[in-house]
Amino acid sequence: MDLHVDLVSGGKRQLSLANPVMTASGTFGNGLEYQKIFDIQRLGAIVSKAITRKPRRGNVQPRIAETAAGMINSIGLQNIGLSAIIRDVAPVWETWEVPVIANIAGETVDDYAELASRLDGVAGVAAIEINISCPNVESGLEFGADPDAANKVTNAVRQRTDLPLIVKLTPNVTDIAGVASAVVDGGADALTLINTYPAMSIDVRTRQPALGWGAGGMSGPALKPIAVRLVYLVSQVVDVPVIGCGGITTGEDAVEFLLAGASAVQVGTATFRSPRAALDVLEGIEAYMREEGVEDVSSLVGAAHESKAEPRPARATG
Ligand code: SIN
């Protein structure tokens, strides 16, 4: 079976994956702990926790609340900061076979540009994923919610790095196709759909929000049908690969995203239940391909577009 994915190819930028299964940013640390638990080198790629220019302590506790079909987080981009990543973590990534994608987050266009410029050429960093969709900081959703702002930040990063560039979008917009097209125009090589959906949970005993920050971002299985629809829509309006993310727990969940038009997938919240969830998803895709006689995983990508279902609405509304 051929599971190989050329996510970015053709020009001077290349990102080849041994298979379509990645970890999702913020759910796998920087991979260091997980390498002690299972063979992470078998994955298609690892995406780092969001990296900011300066270290961040994150939001006040509690920062995670479980829901009936997922969880809400308000971590607030806690991370060790760019310098420590370059000094202490990237040298470890460099020894790995699995490509590592550095997820970056900033408060200003200059932040993103600076992050990209300093990561450019760092051994161990195979690509950059821009997070313009974090719901847990004051400025988080602004770039991702507006096509012009999304275009501007993508373009600023594009000017500062030759690394393959992925942009992670929020579902919390009325016209995701418009934002997607704007970031592709800005120079994105691929898109990740979707980040968490803004959400809230209230503790009925304390009569207070369950999260210290008040609200947070919803992830997990409840999000999957929303994400599948947006992947289905966006993959028909852009000519770059889409990476599906949202509630993937099994191989068949991942196949659903591939059929909807994703070229690869990210496994996130499932990792909190089982640290080796991403590997289970990979093995599930392999089992599906064996059962269905699929020889090349790329033959699944967008296959649902050939169905009789009307590809509508063309814009993601409401
Ligand atoms: C966080 O650290 O708050 C989560 C990051 C995100 O949802 O983009």
mmCIF file of C-alpha atoms and ligand atoms in Angstrom:
data_model
loop_
_atom_site.group_PDB
_atom_site.id
_atom_site.type_symbol
_atom_site.label_atom_id
_atom_site.label_comp_id
_atom_site.label_asym_id
_atom_site.label_seq_id
_atom_site.Cartn_x
_atom_site.Cartn_y
_atom_site.Cartn_z
ATOM 1 C CA MET A 1 0.000 0.000 0.000
ATOM 2 C CA ASP A 2 1.216 3.490 -0.787
ATOM 3 C CA LEU A 3 0.587 5.927 2.073
ATOM 4 C CA HIS A 4 3.109 8.506 0.995
ATOM 5 C CA VAL A 5 1.883 12.126 0.676
ATOM 6 C CA ASP A 6 3.709 14.876 -1.190
ATOM 7 C CA LEU A 7 2.060 17.684 0.724
ATOM 8 C CA VAL A 8 4.146 20.455 -0.777
ATOM 9 C CA SER A 9 5.995 19.704 -4.007
ATOM 10 C CA GLY A 10 6.760 21.032 -7.402
ATOM 11 C CA GLY A 11 8.721 24.182 -6.564
ATOM 12 C CA LYS A 12 11.760 24.721 -4.389
ATOM 13 C CA ARG A 13 9.664 24.024 -1.290
ATOM 14 C CA GLN A 14 9.076 20.374 -0.427
ATOM 15 C CA LEU A 15 7.208 18.620 2.354
ATOM 16 C CA SER A 16 6.913 14.874 1.910
ATOM 17 C CA LEU A 17 5.209 12.685 4.480
ATOM 18 C CA ALA A 18 5.587 8.921 4.852
ATOM 19 C CA ASN A 19 1.855 8.815 5.551
ATOM 20 C CA PRO A 20 -1.003 11.314 6.031
ATOM 21 C CA VAL A 21 -1.186 11.255 9.841
ATOM 22 C CA MET A 22 0.178 14.186 11.859
ATOM 23 C CA THR A 23 -0.294 15.296 15.415
ATOM 24 C CA ALA A 24 -2.232 18.517 15.974
ATOM 25 C CA SER A 25 -0.569 21.532 17.531
ATOM 26 C CA GLY A 26 -1.015 21.871 21.272
ATOM 27 C CA THR A 27 -1.911 18.246 21.872
ATOM 28 C CA PHE A 28 1.507 16.612 21.601
ATOM 29 C CA GLY A 29 3.859 19.047 23.306
ATOM 30 C CA ASN A 30 6.947 19.253 21.142
ATOM 31 C CA GLY A 31 6.991 15.472 20.785
ATOM 32 C CA LEU A 32 9.774 14.934 23.318
ATOM 33 C CA GLU A 33 7.730 13.140 25.973
ATOM 34 C CA TYR A 34 5.841 10.993 23.479
ATOM 35 C CA GLN A 35 8.982 9.530 21.961
ATOM 36 C CA LYS A 36 9.348 7.635 25.257
ATOM 37 C CA ILE A 37 5.875 6.103 24.872
ATOM 38 C CA PHE A 38 5.711 4.924 21.243
ATOM 39 C CA ASP A 39 7.611 5.032 17.996
ATOM 40 C CA ILE A 40 6.729 8.571 16.907
ATOM 41 C CA GLN A 41 8.994 8.180 13.861
ATOM 42 C CA ARG A 42 6.195 6.159 12.242
ATOM 43 C CA LEU A 43 3.963 9.242 11.999
ATOM 44 C CA GLY A 44 3.626 11.433 8.917
ATOM 45 C CA ALA A 45 4.609 14.607 10.798
ATOM 46 C CA ILE A 46 4.607 16.200 14.223
ATOM 47 C CA VAL A 47 3.287 19.705 14.750
ATOM 48 C CA SER A 48 4.766 21.615 17.684
ATOM 49 C CA LYS A 49 2.877 23.485 20.363
ATOM 50 C CA ALA A 50 2.383 27.086 19.238
ATOM 51 C CA ILE A 51 5.659 28.995 19.539
ATOM 52 C CA THR A 52 5.646 32.694 20.457
ATOM 53 C CA ARG A 53 8.514 35.183 20.432
ATOM 54 C CA LYS A 54 8.738 35.260 24.219
ATOM 55 C CA PRO A 55 7.908 32.443 26.655
ATOM 56 C CA ARG A 56 4.296 32.486 27.858
ATOM 57 C CA ARG A 57 2.910 31.154 31.128
ATOM 58 C CA GLY A 58 -0.571 30.749 29.657
ATOM 59 C CA ASN A 59 -3.930 31.514 31.203
ATOM 60 C CA VAL A 60 -5.128 31.086 34.766
ATOM 61 C CA GLN A 61 -6.242 27.583 35.846
ATOM 62 C CA PRO A 62 -8.455 25.645 35.325
ATOM 63 C CA ARG A 63 -7.657 25.520 31.630
ATOM 64 C CA ILE A 64 -9.405 22.340 30.490
ATOM 65 C CA ALA A 65 -13.019 21.248 30.903
ATOM 66 C CA GLU A 66 -14.285 17.928 29.592
ATOM 67 C CA THR A 67 -17.576 17.965 27.675
ATOM 68 C CA ALA A 68 -19.918 15.193 26.535
ATOM 69 C CA ALA A 69 -18.083 14.772 23.243
ATOM 70 C CA GLY A 70 -14.784 16.522 23.597
ATOM 71 C CA MET A 71 -13.223 19.215 25.692
ATOM 72 C CA ILE A 72 -12.808 22.962 25.984
ATOM 73 C CA ASN A 73 -9.340 24.418 26.547
ATOM 74 C CA SER A 74 -8.109 27.877 27.422
ATOM 75 C CA ILE A 75 -4.382 27.199 27.656
ATOM 76 C CA GLY A 76 -3.444 30.631 26.364
ATOM 77 C CA LEU A 77 -0.444 29.632 24.261
ATOM 78 C CA GLN A 78 1.773 28.523 27.140
ATOM 79 C CA ASN A 79 5.163 27.701 25.659
ATOM 80 C CA ILE A 80 8.884 28.077 26.263
ATOM 81 C CA GLY A 81 9.399 30.727 23.588
ATOM 82 C CA LEU A 82 11.305 30.875 20.326
ATOM 83 C CA SER A 83 14.872 31.069 21.654
ATOM 84 C CA ALA A 84 14.491 27.972 23.822
ATOM 85 C CA ILE A 85 12.901 26.100 20.928
ATOM 86 C CA ILE A 86 15.828 26.917 18.652
ATOM 87 C CA ARG A 87 18.454 26.250 21.327
ATOM 88 C CA ASP A 88 17.065 23.176 23.134
ATOM 89 C CA VAL A 89 14.353 21.512 21.071
ATOM 90 C CA ALA A 90 15.172 21.867 17.376
ATOM 91 C CA PRO A 91 18.494 19.972 17.817
ATOM 92 C CA VAL A 92 16.439 17.000 19.015
ATOM 93 C CA TRP A 93 13.995 17.357 16.112
ATOM 94 C CA GLU A 94 16.972 17.356 13.781
ATOM 95 C CA THR A 95 17.821 13.797 14.834
ATOM 96 C CA TRP A 96 14.320 12.546 13.972
ATOM 97 C CA GLU A 97 13.198 10.950 10.756
ATOM 98 C CA VAL A 98 9.668 12.311 11.144
ATOM 99 C CA PRO A 99 9.362 15.907 9.887
ATOM 100 C CA VAL A 100 8.482 18.524 12.496
ATOM 101 C CA ILE A 101 6.254 21.464 11.620
ATOM 102 C CA ALA A 102 6.723 24.507 13.851
ATOM 103 C CA ASN A 103 3.401 26.122 14.746
ATOM 104 C CA ILE A 104 3.809 29.865 15.363
ATOM 105 C CA ALA A 105 1.535 32.440 16.991
ATOM 106 C CA GLY A 106 1.890 36.184 17.405
ATOM 107 C CA GLU A 107 0.019 39.295 18.409
ATOM 108 C CA THR A 108 1.179 41.441 15.504
ATOM 109 C CA VAL A 109 2.194 40.898 11.897
ATOM 110 C CA ASP A 110 5.759 41.732 12.955
ATOM 111 C CA ASP A 111 5.665 38.934 15.548
ATOM 112 C CA TYR A 112 4.791 36.387 12.883
ATOM 113 C CA ALA A 113 7.402 37.744 10.482
ATOM 114 C CA GLU A 114 10.106 37.642 13.141
ATOM 115 C CA LEU A 115 9.192 34.089 14.182
ATOM 116 C CA ALA A 116 9.329 32.931 10.571
ATOM 117 C CA SER A 117 12.578 34.658 9.872
ATOM 118 C CA ARG A 118 14.325 33.162 12.906
ATOM 119 C CA LEU A 119 13.001 29.662 12.201
ATOM 120 C CA ASP A 120 14.037 29.811 8.554
ATOM 121 C CA GLY A 121 17.048 27.574 8.049
ATOM 122 C CA VAL A 122 16.914 26.060 11.560
ATOM 123 C CA ALA A 123 17.838 22.389 11.192
ATOM 124 C CA GLY A 124 14.995 20.206 12.436
ATOM 125 C CA VAL A 125 12.216 22.541 11.282
ATOM 126 C CA ALA A 126 10.607 21.127 8.137
ATOM 127 C CA ALA A 127 7.773 23.623 7.739
ATOM 128 C CA ILE A 128 5.824 26.355 9.481
ATOM 129 C CA GLU A 129 2.167 26.275 10.461
ATOM 130 C CA ILE A 130 0.751 29.732 11.220
ATOM 131 C CA ASN A 131 -1.808 29.819 13.982
ATOM 132 C CA ILE A 132 -4.129 32.722 13.168
ATOM 133 C CA SER A 133 -7.014 31.182 15.037
ATOM 134 C CA CYS A 134 -6.330 30.814 18.760
ATOM 135 C CA PRO A 135 -9.486 31.716 20.712
ATOM 136 C CA ASN A 136 -7.622 32.003 24.020
ATOM 137 C CA VAL A 137 -5.767 35.288 23.671
ATOM 138 C CA GLU A 138 -7.210 38.743 23.165
ATOM 139 C CA SER A 139 -5.838 39.094 19.627
ATOM 140 C CA GLY A 140 -6.115 35.434 18.668
ATOM 141 C CA LEU A 141 -8.961 35.247 16.215
ATOM 142 C CA GLU A 142 -8.495 38.643 14.636
ATOM 143 C CA PHE A 143 -6.148 37.606 11.845
ATOM 144 C CA GLY A 144 -8.094 34.460 11.014
ATOM 145 C CA ALA A 145 -11.470 36.157 11.031
ATOM 146 C CA ASP A 146 -10.722 38.734 8.380
ATOM 147 C CA PRO A 147 -9.538 37.847 4.841
ATOM 148 C CA ASP A 148 -7.393 40.983 4.486
ATOM 149 C CA ALA A 149 -5.674 40.513 7.849
ATOM 150 C CA ALA A 150 -5.189 36.805 7.129
ATOM 151 C CA ASN A 151 -3.668 37.622 3.762
ATOM 152 C CA LYS A 152 -1.355 40.220 5.262
ATOM 153 C CA VAL A 153 0.046 38.002 7.985
ATOM 154 C CA THR A 154 0.511 35.090 5.578
ATOM 155 C CA ASN A 155 2.311 37.312 3.122
ATOM 156 C CA ALA A 156 4.565 38.760 5.822
ATOM 157 C CA VAL A 157 5.615 35.234 6.805
ATOM 158 C CA ARG A 158 6.001 34.194 3.165
ATOM 159 C CA GLN A 159 8.452 37.064 2.621
ATOM 160 C CA ARG A 160 10.634 35.899 5.518
ATOM 161 C CA THR A 161 10.971 32.166 4.912
ATOM 162 C CA ASP A 162 11.433 29.611 2.169
ATOM 163 C CA LEU A 163 10.000 26.884 4.398
ATOM 164 C CA PRO A 164 6.714 25.268 3.344
ATOM 165 C CA LEU A 165 3.929 27.356 4.841
ATOM 166 C CA ILE A 166 0.685 25.995 6.269
ATOM 167 C CA VAL A 167 -2.036 28.272 7.672
ATOM 168 C CA LYS A 168 -4.444 26.967 10.313
ATOM 169 C CA LEU A 169 -7.925 28.450 10.026
ATOM 170 C CA THR A 170 -10.690 29.056 12.522
ATOM 171 C CA PRO A 171 -14.195 27.708 11.903
ATOM 172 C CA ASN A 172 -15.580 30.807 13.623
ATOM 173 C CA VAL A 173 -16.173 32.866 10.466
ATOM 174 C CA THR A 174 -19.086 33.342 8.110
ATOM 175 C CA ASP A 175 -17.033 32.892 4.952
ATOM 176 C CA ILE A 176 -14.231 30.401 5.463
ATOM 177 C CA ALA A 177 -13.768 30.011 1.702
ATOM 178 C CA GLY A 178 -12.987 33.739 1.488
ATOM 179 C CA VAL A 179 -10.375 33.511 4.257
ATOM 180 C CA ALA A 180 -8.905 30.373 2.684
ATOM 181 C CA SER A 181 -8.547 32.028 -0.717
ATOM 182 C CA ALA A 182 -6.990 35.119 0.880
ATOM 183 C CA VAL A 183 -4.271 33.132 2.648
ATOM 184 C CA VAL A 184 -3.534 31.135 -0.493
ATOM 185 C CA ASP A 185 -3.146 34.447 -2.341
ATOM 186 C CA GLY A 186 -0.839 35.499 0.499
ATOM 187 C CA GLY A 187 1.473 32.561 -0.217
ATOM 188 C CA ALA A 188 0.224 29.597 1.826
ATOM 189 C CA ASP A 189 1.321 26.195 0.515
ATOM 190 C CA ALA A 190 -1.356 24.309 2.454
ATOM 191 C CA LEU A 191 -4.208 24.916 4.903
ATOM 192 C CA THR A 192 -5.170 23.212 8.148
ATOM 193 C CA LEU A 193 -8.900 23.086 8.862
ATOM 194 C CA ILE A 194 -9.985 23.562 11.595
ATOM 195 C CA ASN A 195 -8.862 24.995 14.906
ATOM 196 C CA THR A 196 -11.140 24.804 17.949
ATOM 197 C CA TYR A 197 -14.566 26.439 18.097
ATOM 198 C CA PRO A 198 -15.119 29.113 20.788
ATOM 199 C CA ALA A 199 -17.160 27.555 23.604
ATOM 200 C CA MET A 200 -18.021 27.780 27.278
ATOM 201 C CA SER A 201 -18.979 25.535 30.156
ATOM 202 C CA ILE A 202 -20.441 26.584 33.526
ATOM 203 C CA ASP A 203 -20.069 24.682 36.782
ATOM 204 C CA VAL A 204 -23.589 24.540 38.213
ATOM 205 C CA ARG A 205 -22.315 24.113 41.793
ATOM 206 C CA THR A 206 -19.934 27.067 41.886
ATOM 207 C CA ARG A 207 -22.142 28.972 39.386
ATOM 208 C CA GLN A 208 -18.923 30.075 37.720
ATOM 209 C CA PRO A 209 -17.418 29.410 34.309
ATOM 210 C CA ALA A 210 -15.594 26.070 34.416
ATOM 211 C CA LEU A 211 -12.494 27.652 32.895
ATOM 212 C CA GLY A 212 -10.471 30.309 34.671
ATOM 213 C CA TRP A 213 -10.315 32.406 31.504
ATOM 214 C CA GLY A 214 -14.099 32.175 31.116
ATOM 215 C CA ALA A 215 -14.431 30.652 27.678
ATOM 216 C CA GLY A 216 -12.144 28.472 25.560
ATOM 217 C CA GLY A 217 -11.872 26.422 22.383
ATOM 218 C CA MET A 218 -13.956 23.299 21.823
ATOM 219 C CA SER A 219 -12.259 20.259 20.311
ATOM 220 C CA GLY A 220 -12.919 16.541 20.037
ATOM 221 C CA PRO A 221 -15.513 14.318 18.353
ATOM 222 C CA ALA A 222 -18.317 16.918 18.569
ATOM 223 C CA LEU A 223 -16.360 19.034 16.116
ATOM 224 C CA LYS A 224 -15.830 16.367 13.471
ATOM 225 C CA PRO A 225 -18.923 16.878 11.265
ATOM 226 C CA ILE A 226 -18.342 20.638 11.288
ATOM 227 C CA ALA A 227 -14.725 20.133 10.240
ATOM 228 C CA VAL A 228 -15.603 17.572 7.558
ATOM 229 C CA ARG A 229 -18.061 20.009 5.967
ATOM 230 C CA LEU A 230 -15.548 22.848 5.947
ATOM 231 C CA VAL A 231 -12.843 20.624 4.449
ATOM 232 C CA TYR A 232 -15.362 19.520 1.802
ATOM 233 C CA LEU A 233 -16.134 23.157 0.950
ATOM 234 C CA VAL A 234 -12.662 24.648 1.087
ATOM 235 C CA SER A 235 -10.898 21.839 -0.778
ATOM 236 C CA GLN A 236 -13.076 22.691 -3.762
ATOM 237 C CA VAL A 237 -12.199 26.372 -3.845
ATOM 238 C CA VAL A 238 -8.431 26.350 -3.250
ATOM 239 C CA ASP A 239 -5.698 24.694 -5.265
ATOM 240 C CA VAL A 240 -3.437 23.863 -2.317
ATOM 241 C CA PRO A 241 -3.666 20.777 -0.098
ATOM 242 C CA VAL A 242 -5.964 20.850 2.901
ATOM 243 C CA ILE A 243 -5.093 19.124 6.179
ATOM 244 C CA GLY A 244 -8.189 17.956 8.062
ATOM 245 C CA CYS A 245 -8.356 18.395 11.829
ATOM 246 C CA GLY A 246 -11.234 18.074 14.260
ATOM 247 C CA GLY A 247 -12.338 15.141 16.368
ATOM 248 C CA ILE A 248 -10.357 12.432 14.589
ATOM 249 C CA THR A 249 -10.186 9.388 16.852
ATOM 250 C CA THR A 250 -10.185 6.402 14.482
ATOM 251 C CA GLY A 251 -8.833 5.443 11.086
ATOM 252 C CA GLU A 252 -12.325 5.722 9.639
ATOM 253 C CA ASP A 253 -12.646 9.283 10.984
ATOM 254 C CA ALA A 254 -9.451 10.102 9.111
ATOM 255 C CA VAL A 255 -10.701 8.424 5.936
ATOM 256 C CA GLU A 256 -13.836 10.581 6.137
ATOM 257 C CA PHE A 257 -11.637 13.687 6.003
ATOM 258 C CA LEU A 258 -9.623 12.285 3.084
ATOM 259 C CA LEU A 259 -12.834 11.550 1.168
ATOM 260 C CA ALA A 260 -13.989 15.109 1.934
ATOM 261 C CA GLY A 261 -10.853 16.448 0.239
ATOM 262 C CA ALA A 262 -8.094 16.472 2.868
ATOM 263 C CA SER A 263 -4.663 15.301 1.729
ATOM 264 C CA ALA A 264 -3.560 14.641 5.312
ATOM 265 C CA VAL A 265 -5.035 14.756 8.803
ATOM 266 C CA GLN A 266 -4.096 15.893 12.285
ATOM 267 C CA VAL A 267 -4.993 13.984 15.426
ATOM 268 C CA GLY A 268 -5.437 16.175 18.489
ATOM 269 C CA THR A 269 -7.796 15.699 21.402
ATOM 270 C CA ALA A 270 -7.777 11.889 21.043
ATOM 271 C CA THR A 271 -4.174 12.015 22.291
ATOM 272 C CA PHE A 272 -5.437 13.092 25.728
ATOM 273 C CA ARG A 273 -7.257 9.752 26.017
ATOM 274 C CA SER A 274 -4.530 7.645 24.482
ATOM 275 C CA PRO A 275 -1.027 9.029 23.918
ATOM 276 C CA ARG A 276 -0.609 6.753 20.891
ATOM 277 C CA ALA A 277 -3.912 7.818 19.287
ATOM 278 C CA ALA A 278 -2.204 9.160 16.145
ATOM 279 C CA LEU A 279 -0.551 5.789 15.550
ATOM 280 C CA ASP A 280 -3.896 4.032 16.107
ATOM 281 C CA VAL A 281 -5.401 6.321 13.471
ATOM 282 C CA LEU A 282 -2.601 5.446 11.040
ATOM 283 C CA GLU A 283 -3.100 1.721 11.643
ATOM 284 C CA GLY A 284 -6.856 2.247 11.201
ATOM 285 C CA ILE A 285 -6.288 3.874 7.792
ATOM 286 C CA GLU A 286 -4.086 0.930 6.795
ATOM 287 C CA ALA A 287 -6.784 -1.546 7.923
ATOM 288 C CA TYR A 288 -9.430 0.366 5.932
ATOM 289 C CA MET A 289 -7.233 0.328 2.818
ATOM 290 C CA ARG A 290 -6.663 -3.421 3.153
ATOM 291 C CA GLU A 291 -10.383 -4.103 3.633
ATOM 292 C CA GLU A 292 -11.398 -1.869 0.714
ATOM 293 C CA GLY A 293 -8.563 -2.898 -1.603
ATOM 294 C CA VAL A 294 -7.182 0.656 -1.781
ATOM 295 C CA GLU A 295 -3.577 0.649 -2.994
ATOM 296 C CA ASP A 296 -2.799 4.361 -2.967
ATOM 297 C CA VAL A 297 -4.058 6.645 -0.213
ATOM 298 C CA SER A 298 -4.149 9.576 -2.633
ATOM 299 C CA SER A 299 -6.991 7.864 -4.509
ATOM 300 C CA LEU A 300 -9.212 8.576 -1.496
ATOM 301 C CA VAL A 301 -8.574 12.319 -1.483
ATOM 302 C CA GLY A 302 -11.743 14.160 -2.478
ATOM 303 C CA ALA A 303 -13.469 10.977 -3.646
ATOM 304 C CA ALA A 304 -16.715 12.140 -1.988
ATOM 305 C CA HIS A 305 -16.786 15.094 -4.361
ATOM 306 C CA GLU A 306 -17.676 12.657 -7.094
ATOM 307 C CA SER A 307 -20.856 11.666 -5.253
ATOM 308 C CA LYS A 308 -24.304 12.922 -6.172
ATOM 309 C CA ALA A 309 -24.358 15.271 -3.191
ATOM 310 C CA GLU A 310 -24.626 18.885 -4.233
ATOM 311 C CA PRO A 311 -21.453 20.716 -3.133
ATOM 312 C CA ARG A 312 -23.421 23.448 -1.424
ATOM 313 C CA PRO A 313 -23.598 25.925 0.052
ATOM 314 C CA ALA A 314 -20.495 27.195 -1.719
ATOM 315 C CA ARG A 315 -19.868 29.464 1.249
ATOM 316 C CA ALA A 316 -19.880 28.311 4.836
ATOM 317 C CA THR A 317 -22.640 30.343 6.390
ATOM 318 C CA GLY A 318 -24.318 30.460 9.751
HETATM 319 C C1 SIN B 1 -4.035 27.602 23.428
HETATM 320 O O1 SIN B 1 -2.851 27.467 23.741
HETATM 321 O O2 SIN B 1 -4.774 28.391 24.015
HETATM 322 C C2 SIN B 1 -4.630 26.793 22.301
HETATM 323 C C3 SIN B 1 -4.075 27.203 21.004
HETATM 324 C C4 SIN B 1 -5.122 27.324 19.953
HETATM 325 O O3 SIN B 1 -6.275 26.934 20.120
HETATM 326 O O4 SIN B 1 -4.806 27.845 18.883
#
